[in-house]
mmCIF file of C-alpha atoms in Angstrom:
data_model
loop_
_atom_site.group_PDB
_atom_site.id
_atom_site.type_symbol
_atom_site.label_atom_id
_atom_site.label_comp_id
_atom_site.label_asym_id
_atom_site.label_seq_id
_atom_site.Cartn_x
_atom_site.Cartn_y
_atom_site.Cartn_z
ATOM 1 C CA UNK S 1 70.582 85.852 165.514
ATOM 2 C CA UNK S 2 72.545 86.702 162.389
ATOM 3 C CA UNK S 3 75.273 84.162 161.742
ATOM 4 C CA UNK S 4 78.819 85.219 161.232
ATOM 5 C CA UNK S 5 78.663 83.790 157.658
ATOM 6 C CA UNK S 6 75.501 85.862 156.893
ATOM 7 C CA UNK S 7 76.938 88.954 158.410
ATOM 8 C CA UNK S 8 80.085 88.592 156.321
ATOM 9 C CA UNK S 9 78.100 88.006 153.167
ATOM 10 C CA UNK S 10 76.070 91.110 154.052
ATOM 11 C CA UNK S 11 79.202 93.225 154.355
ATOM 12 C CA UNK S 12 80.498 91.875 150.988
ATOM 13 C CA UNK S 13 77.136 92.675 149.294
ATOM 14 C CA UNK S 14 77.192 96.150 150.887
ATOM 15 C CA UNK S 15 80.603 96.774 149.517
ATOM 16 C CA UNK S 16 79.485 95.692 146.016
ATOM 17 C CA UNK S 17 76.392 97.904 146.174
ATOM 18 C CA UNK S 18 78.499 100.850 147.225
ATOM 19 C CA UNK S 19 80.888 100.224 144.317
ATOM 20 C CA UNK S 20 77.949 99.596 141.972
ATOM 21 C CA UNK S 21 77.331 103.074 140.672
ATOM 22 C CA UNK S 22 80.987 103.682 139.795
ATOM 23 C CA UNK S 23 81.212 100.336 138.049
ATOM 24 C CA UNK S 24 78.035 101.028 136.146
ATOM 25 C CA UNK S 25 79.507 104.359 135.033
ATOM 26 C CA UNK S 26 82.398 102.560 133.320
ATOM 27 C CA UNK S 27 86.123 102.889 133.336
ATOM 28 C CA UNK S 28 87.545 106.450 133.498
ATOM 29 C CA UNK S 29 91.327 106.093 133.668
ATOM 30 C CA UNK S 30 93.608 109.068 134.306
ATOM 31 C CA UNK S 31 95.828 108.108 131.343
ATOM 32 C CA UNK S 32 94.400 107.012 128.042
ATOM 33 C CA UNK S 33 96.594 104.656 126.012
ATOM 34 C CA UNK S 34 96.207 105.400 122.344
ATOM 35 C CA UNK S 35 97.429 102.853 119.816
ATOM 36 C CA UNK S 36 98.467 103.925 116.332
ATOM 37 C CA UNK S 37 98.820 101.682 113.357
ATOM 38 C CA UNK S 38 102.273 100.078 113.158
ATOM 39 C CA UNK S 39 102.920 100.872 109.444
ATOM 40 C CA UNK S 40 106.224 102.758 110.010
ATOM 41 C CA UNK S 41 108.913 102.748 112.730
ATOM 42 C CA UNK S 42 107.533 103.306 116.224
ATOM 43 C CA UNK S 43 109.762 106.373 116.860
ATOM 44 C CA UNK S 44 108.658 108.059 113.666
ATOM 45 C CA UNK S 45 104.896 107.417 114.357
ATOM 46 C CA UNK S 46 105.143 108.707 117.829
ATOM 47 C CA UNK S 47 107.150 111.758 116.827
ATOM 48 C CA UNK S 48 104.770 112.538 114.001
ATOM 49 C CA UNK S 49 101.726 112.405 116.296
ATOM 50 C CA UNK S 50 102.772 114.724 119.146
ATOM 51 C CA UNK S 51 100.213 117.179 117.894
ATOM 52 C CA UNK S 52 97.480 114.640 118.353
ATOM 53 C CA UNK S 53 98.747 113.840 121.854
ATOM 54 C CA UNK S 54 98.665 117.464 122.924
ATOM 55 C CA UNK S 55 95.235 118.079 121.364
ATOM 56 C CA UNK S 56 93.732 115.110 123.218
ATOM 57 C CA UNK S 57 95.347 115.956 126.521
ATOM 58 C CA UNK S 58 93.880 119.486 126.400
ATOM 59 C CA UNK S 59 90.493 118.472 125.086
ATOM 60 C CA UNK S 60 89.950 115.482 127.354
ATOM 61 C CA UNK S 61 91.871 116.673 130.397
ATOM 62 C CA UNK S 62 93.655 113.342 130.451
ATOM 63 C CA UNK S 63 97.279 112.197 130.159
ATOM 64 C CA UNK S 64 97.791 110.543 126.763
ATOM 65 C CA UNK S 65 100.278 107.756 126.127
ATOM 66 C CA UNK S 66 100.892 106.882 122.468
ATOM 67 C CA UNK S 67 101.469 103.227 121.762
ATOM 68 C CA UNK S 68 102.849 101.500 118.714
ATOM 69 C CA UNK S 69 102.742 97.716 118.818
ATOM 70 C CA UNK S 70 105.072 95.469 116.891
ATOM 71 C CA UNK S 71 102.475 94.404 114.456
ATOM 72 C CA UNK S 72 98.684 94.151 113.710
ATOM 73 C CA UNK S 73 98.354 90.994 115.711
ATOM 74 C CA UNK S 74 99.746 92.418 118.925
ATOM 75 C CA UNK S 75 97.630 95.534 118.549
ATOM 76 C CA UNK S 76 94.472 93.388 118.289
ATOM 77 C CA UNK S 77 95.467 91.422 121.381
ATOM 78 C CA UNK S 78 96.307 94.551 123.300
ATOM 79 C CA UNK S 79 92.766 95.869 122.610
ATOM 80 C CA UNK S 80 91.318 92.483 123.529
ATOM 81 C CA UNK S 81 92.901 92.500 126.952
ATOM 82 C CA UNK S 82 92.240 96.181 127.562
ATOM 83 C CA UNK S 83 95.878 97.204 127.564
ATOM 84 C CA UNK S 84 94.971 100.058 125.260
ATOM 85 C CA UNK S 85 91.921 102.358 125.328
ATOM 86 C CA UNK S 86 91.714 103.786 121.815
ATOM 87 C CA UNK S 87 93.069 102.170 118.656
ATOM 88 C CA UNK S 88 93.475 103.278 115.036
ATOM 89 C CA UNK S 89 92.994 100.123 113.116
ATOM 90 C CA UNK S 90 93.242 99.165 109.484
ATOM 91 C CA UNK S 91 89.756 98.089 108.169
ATOM 92 C CA UNK S 92 90.490 94.385 108.141
ATOM 93 C CA UNK S 93 92.424 94.461 111.397
ATOM 94 C CA UNK S 94 89.447 96.217 112.916
ATOM 95 C CA UNK S 95 87.103 93.437 111.712
ATOM 96 C CA UNK S 96 89.473 90.826 113.203
ATOM 97 C CA UNK S 97 89.637 92.870 116.479
ATOM 98 C CA UNK S 98 85.819 93.098 116.637
ATOM 99 C CA UNK S 99 85.470 89.297 116.171
ATOM 100 C CA UNK S 100 87.687 88.831 119.144
ATOM 101 C CA UNK S 101 86.424 91.780 121.247
ATOM 102 C CA UNK S 102 82.737 92.362 120.341
ATOM 103 C CA UNK S 103 82.445 95.284 122.861
ATOM 104 C CA UNK S 104 84.840 97.543 121.024
ATOM 105 C CA UNK S 105 83.170 100.462 119.092
ATOM 106 C CA UNK S 106 84.262 102.112 115.896
ATOM 107 C CA UNK S 107 83.349 105.809 115.874
ATOM 108 C CA UNK S 108 85.367 107.710 113.269
ATOM 109 C CA UNK S 109 86.945 106.996 109.968
ATOM 110 C CA UNK S 110 89.620 108.868 107.998
ATOM 111 C CA UNK S 111 88.324 111.188 105.297
ATOM 112 C CA UNK S 112 90.275 111.735 102.081
ATOM 113 C CA UNK S 113 89.125 113.260 98.905
ATOM 114 C CA UNK S 114 85.898 114.222 100.675
ATOM 115 C CA UNK S 115 84.995 110.515 101.372
ATOM 116 C CA UNK S 116 85.603 108.080 104.268
ATOM 117 C CA UNK S 117 86.854 105.570 101.848
ATOM 118 C CA UNK S 118 90.092 104.751 99.924
ATOM 119 C CA UNK S 119 91.338 102.337 97.315
ATOM 120 C CA UNK S 120 93.931 99.601 96.857
ATOM 121 C CA UNK S 121 96.384 99.282 93.949
ATOM 122 C CA UNK S 122 97.689 96.198 92.322
ATOM 123 C CA UNK S 123 101.189 97.170 91.001
ATOM 124 C CA UNK S 124 103.709 95.435 88.848
ATOM 125 C CA UNK S 125 107.367 95.648 87.931
ATOM 126 C CA UNK S 126 107.521 97.248 84.448
ATOM 127 C CA UNK S 127 109.843 94.558 83.212
ATOM 128 C CA UNK S 128 107.467 91.679 84.349
ATOM 129 C CA UNK S 129 105.232 91.814 81.319
ATOM 130 C CA UNK S 130 102.120 92.521 83.334
ATOM 131 C CA UNK S 131 99.583 94.759 81.728
ATOM 132 C CA UNK S 132 96.350 93.525 83.410
ATOM 133 C CA UNK S 133 95.485 91.582 86.563
ATOM 134 C CA UNK S 134 95.197 88.257 84.675
ATOM 135 C CA UNK S 135 98.735 88.643 83.492
ATOM 136 C CA UNK S 136 99.801 87.832 87.049
ATOM 137 C CA UNK S 137 99.165 84.136 86.351
ATOM 138 C CA UNK S 138 102.384 82.208 86.983
ATOM 139 C CA UNK S 139 104.035 85.196 88.733
ATOM 140 C CA UNK S 140 104.809 85.914 92.386
ATOM 141 C CA UNK S 141 102.780 88.552 94.274
ATOM 142 C CA UNK S 142 103.826 90.448 97.315
ATOM 143 C CA UNK S 143 101.196 91.077 99.910
ATOM 144 C CA UNK S 144 101.561 93.001 103.256
ATOM 145 C CA UNK S 145 100.468 91.756 106.649
ATOM 146 C CA UNK S 146 97.875 88.922 106.631
ATOM 147 C CA UNK S 147 95.536 91.315 108.482
ATOM 148 C CA UNK S 148 96.023 94.143 105.991
ATOM 149 C CA UNK S 149 93.011 95.271 103.980
ATOM 150 C CA UNK S 150 94.617 97.087 101.019
ATOM 151 C CA UNK S 151 97.808 95.117 100.984
ATOM 152 C CA UNK S 152 96.237 91.582 101.174
ATOM 153 C CA UNK S 153 92.513 91.139 101.246
ATOM 154 C CA UNK S 154 91.508 93.600 98.483
ATOM 155 C CA UNK S 155 94.427 92.872 96.064
ATOM 156 C CA UNK S 156 93.751 89.253 96.498
ATOM 157 C CA UNK S 157 90.048 89.839 95.659
ATOM 158 C CA UNK S 158 91.128 91.805 92.573
ATOM 159 C CA UNK S 159 93.044 88.737 91.361
ATOM 160 C CA UNK S 160 90.112 86.478 92.282
ATOM 161 C CA UNK S 161 87.815 88.578 90.036
ATOM 162 C CA UNK S 162 90.390 88.133 87.253
ATOM 163 C CA UNK S 163 90.034 84.346 87.698
ATOM 164 C CA UNK S 164 93.221 83.773 89.644
ATOM 165 C CA UNK S 165 93.454 81.875 92.888
ATOM 166 C CA UNK S 166 96.280 82.477 95.383
ATOM 167 C CA UNK S 167 98.632 79.510 95.703
ATOM 168 C CA UNK S 168 97.213 77.891 92.530
ATOM 169 C CA UNK S 169 97.538 80.429 89.698
ATOM 170 C CA UNK S 170 100.280 82.608 91.316
ATOM 171 C CA UNK S 171 102.628 82.361 94.165
ATOM 172 C CA UNK S 172 102.653 84.942 96.926
ATOM 173 C CA UNK S 173 104.705 86.243 99.866
ATOM 174 C CA UNK S 174 103.649 88.197 102.909
ATOM 175 C CA UNK S 175 106.174 91.071 103.275
ATOM 176 C CA UNK S 176 104.690 92.963 106.252
ATOM 177 C CA UNK S 177 104.361 96.586 105.315
ATOM 178 C CA UNK S 178 103.097 98.466 102.265
ATOM 179 C CA UNK S 179 106.462 100.086 101.594
ATOM 180 C CA UNK S 180 108.165 96.721 101.757
ATOM 181 C CA UNK S 181 105.810 95.442 99.079
ATOM 182 C CA UNK S 182 106.515 98.466 96.803
ATOM 183 C CA UNK S 183 110.352 98.072 97.294
ATOM 184 C CA UNK S 184 110.110 94.312 96.468
ATOM 185 C CA UNK S 185 108.186 94.925 93.314
ATOM 186 C CA UNK S 186 110.629 97.650 92.237
ATOM 187 C CA UNK S 187 113.599 95.311 92.916
ATOM 188 C CA UNK S 188 111.970 92.489 91.034
ATOM 189 C CA UNK S 189 111.971 90.207 94.145
ATOM 190 C CA UNK S 190 108.249 89.761 93.319
ATOM 191 C CA UNK S 191 106.686 90.646 90.004
ATOM 192 C CA UNK S 192 103.470 92.244 91.425
ATOM 193 C CA UNK S 193 102.115 93.475 94.727
ATOM 194 C CA UNK S 194 99.237 95.052 96.523
ATOM 195 C CA UNK S 195 99.153 98.213 98.645
ATOM 196 C CA UNK S 196 97.108 101.228 99.613
ATOM 197 C CA UNK S 197 96.790 103.910 96.986
ATOM 198 C CA UNK S 198 97.503 106.702 99.504
ATOM 199 C CA UNK S 199 100.666 104.952 100.629
ATOM 200 C CA UNK S 200 101.741 104.337 97.091
ATOM 201 C CA UNK S 201 101.242 108.044 96.204
ATOM 202 C CA UNK S 202 103.167 109.085 99.325
ATOM 203 C CA UNK S 203 106.020 106.775 98.484
ATOM 204 C CA UNK S 204 106.295 108.332 95.020
ATOM 205 C CA UNK S 205 106.127 111.790 96.414
ATOM 206 C CA UNK S 206 108.942 111.085 98.885
ATOM 207 C CA UNK S 207 110.872 109.399 96.021
ATOM 208 C CA UNK S 208 111.112 106.197 98.059
ATOM 209 C CA UNK S 209 110.144 104.344 94.925
ATOM 210 C CA UNK S 210 110.719 105.115 91.195
ATOM 211 C CA UNK S 211 107.495 105.312 89.198
ATOM 212 C CA UNK S 212 109.580 104.529 86.057
ATOM 213 C CA UNK S 213 110.110 100.989 87.443
ATOM 214 C CA UNK S 214 106.622 100.315 88.775
ATOM 215 C CA UNK S 215 103.225 100.680 87.131
ATOM 216 C CA UNK S 216 99.643 100.448 88.445
ATOM 217 C CA UNK S 217 97.821 97.465 86.910
ATOM 218 C CA UNK S 218 94.467 97.659 88.660
ATOM 219 C CA UNK S 219 92.596 99.727 91.306
ATOM 220 C CA UNK S 220 89.916 98.454 93.670
ATOM 221 C CA UNK S 221 86.505 99.791 94.359
ATOM 222 C CA UNK S 222 86.144 102.118 97.346
ATOM 223 C CA UNK S 223 86.988 100.541 100.795
ATOM 224 C CA UNK S 224 85.751 101.853 104.121
ATOM 225 C CA UNK S 225 88.578 103.840 105.570
ATOM 226 C CA UNK S 226 90.713 103.259 108.602
ATOM 227 C CA UNK S 227 88.580 103.478 111.840
ATOM 228 C CA UNK S 228 89.229 104.827 115.221
ATOM 229 C CA UNK S 229 87.894 102.539 117.945
ATOM 230 C CA UNK S 230 87.346 102.758 121.694
ATOM 231 C CA UNK S 231 86.939 100.236 124.450
ATOM 232 C CA UNK S 232 83.283 99.624 125.052
ATOM 233 C CA UNK S 233 83.594 99.620 128.831
ATOM 234 C CA UNK S 234 84.801 103.193 129.133
ATOM 235 C CA UNK S 235 82.495 105.613 130.889
ATOM 236 C CA UNK S 236 79.827 106.800 128.451
ATOM 237 C CA UNK S 237 80.499 110.511 128.916
ATOM 238 C CA UNK S 238 84.194 109.860 128.295
ATOM 239 C CA UNK S 239 83.472 108.012 125.124
ATOM 240 C CA UNK S 240 81.261 110.878 123.858
ATOM 241 C CA UNK S 241 84.095 113.359 124.649
ATOM 242 C CA UNK S 242 86.554 111.165 122.751
ATOM 243 C CA UNK S 243 84.302 110.876 119.744
ATOM 244 C CA UNK S 244 83.558 114.533 119.610
ATOM 245 C CA UNK S 245 87.276 115.429 119.935
ATOM 246 C CA UNK S 246 88.137 113.335 116.824
ATOM 247 C CA UNK S 247 85.239 114.560 114.757
ATOM 248 C CA UNK S 248 86.199 118.155 115.484
ATOM 249 C CA UNK S 249 89.903 117.881 114.433
ATOM 250 C CA UNK S 250 90.635 120.405 111.688
ATOM 251 C CA UNK S 251 94.293 121.179 112.427
ATOM 252 C CA UNK S 252 96.281 120.068 109.343
ATOM 253 C CA UNK S 253 99.382 119.422 111.504
ATOM 254 C CA UNK S 254 97.383 116.799 113.440
ATOM 255 C CA UNK S 255 95.707 115.366 110.306
ATOM 256 C CA UNK S 256 98.853 115.141 108.144
ATOM 257 C CA UNK S 257 100.339 111.934 109.626
ATOM 258 C CA UNK S 258 97.045 110.202 108.794
ATOM 259 C CA UNK S 259 96.966 111.659 105.228
ATOM 260 C CA UNK S 260 93.458 112.840 106.311
ATOM 261 C CA UNK S 261 91.260 115.904 105.654
ATOM 262 C CA UNK S 262 89.116 115.044 108.697
ATOM 263 C CA UNK S 263 87.395 112.153 110.477
ATOM 264 C CA UNK S 264 83.749 111.204 109.935
ATOM 265 C CA UNK S 265 81.263 109.094 111.882
ATOM 266 C CA UNK S 266 81.410 105.376 111.103
ATOM 267 C CA UNK S 267 79.588 102.247 112.321
ATOM 268 C CA UNK S 268 80.393 98.558 112.341
ATOM 269 C CA UNK S 269 77.978 97.828 109.525
ATOM 270 C CA UNK S 270 80.179 99.920 107.138
ATOM 271 C CA UNK S 271 82.744 97.101 107.352
ATOM 272 C CA UNK S 272 80.430 94.326 106.377
ATOM 273 C CA UNK S 273 81.852 94.652 102.857
ATOM 274 C CA UNK S 274 85.123 93.224 104.181
ATOM 275 C CA UNK S 275 83.411 90.311 105.873
ATOM 276 C CA UNK S 276 81.636 89.544 102.601
ATOM 277 C CA UNK S 277 84.959 89.832 100.607
ATOM 278 C CA UNK S 278 86.588 87.390 103.045
ATOM 279 C CA UNK S 279 83.749 84.892 102.402
ATOM 280 C CA UNK S 280 84.223 85.331 98.654
ATOM 281 C CA UNK S 281 87.877 84.361 99.112
ATOM 282 C CA UNK S 282 87.001 81.474 101.472
ATOM 283 C CA UNK S 283 89.064 83.099 104.180
ATOM 284 C CA UNK S 284 88.015 82.153 107.715
ATOM 285 C CA UNK S 285 88.559 85.388 109.638
ATOM 286 C CA UNK S 286 88.688 83.506 112.865
ATOM 287 C CA UNK S 287 91.822 81.793 111.636
ATOM 288 C CA UNK S 288 93.574 84.807 110.251
ATOM 289 C CA UNK S 289 96.658 85.654 112.189
ATOM 290 C CA UNK S 290 95.823 89.097 113.477
#
């Protein structure tokens, strides 16, 4: 005779087995939550990316919800707890996210100038007497978010290569966004700062900063560009459709908010250079707020 306990266990096992195939196929939500990098106001970012939203809805036959978190840290945590399905990270914030959520997958990087790379600038106020990176000694430097690649990690590495240690040879402040760094340097609140070359160029073009008051002191080597990532537990066929959709984008209206020409395939190994740079700077990525 089958006991009531055994019978109940059999029903539970049967239910799991019936659910098994769909679980094995991965998540396939009706609505995909797509997180965009919080480098401007949320309303501006969402408005500028309505073209992307429409494109993805048509190509994936899904509802798309654009999400802009308050900062890099909250975006990383949202990906960690699967509150978002796709995310457009900065390179370093991606590395931090990957360390917390090993299952996430990078699949496409921004292409600019024909390459999936970009550079960082070290800039200075023209009245600060800074002609080279080593002239920053004794000055105050403005960095962006602690999880920013081109507004923290790379400019700090440039100064390290010039023999200068943060907190010892120069003071520094974290100012949040790239444009905040540029404005602070222009106003003389800090004498130097680091930010992305594409963002610096855009700020000059928009006349948000005056190039007569700011000069470029140094430029970094190429950095792997901003990656699109996807939750690893999504259904494999859905992930393939998502990847194909981004790699096939050619509409300049969709690409313009990203300052991109297109998106190209990328892998996690491409971002090892950032992990190595962090080691050079003795930065423990597990302790970086992000």
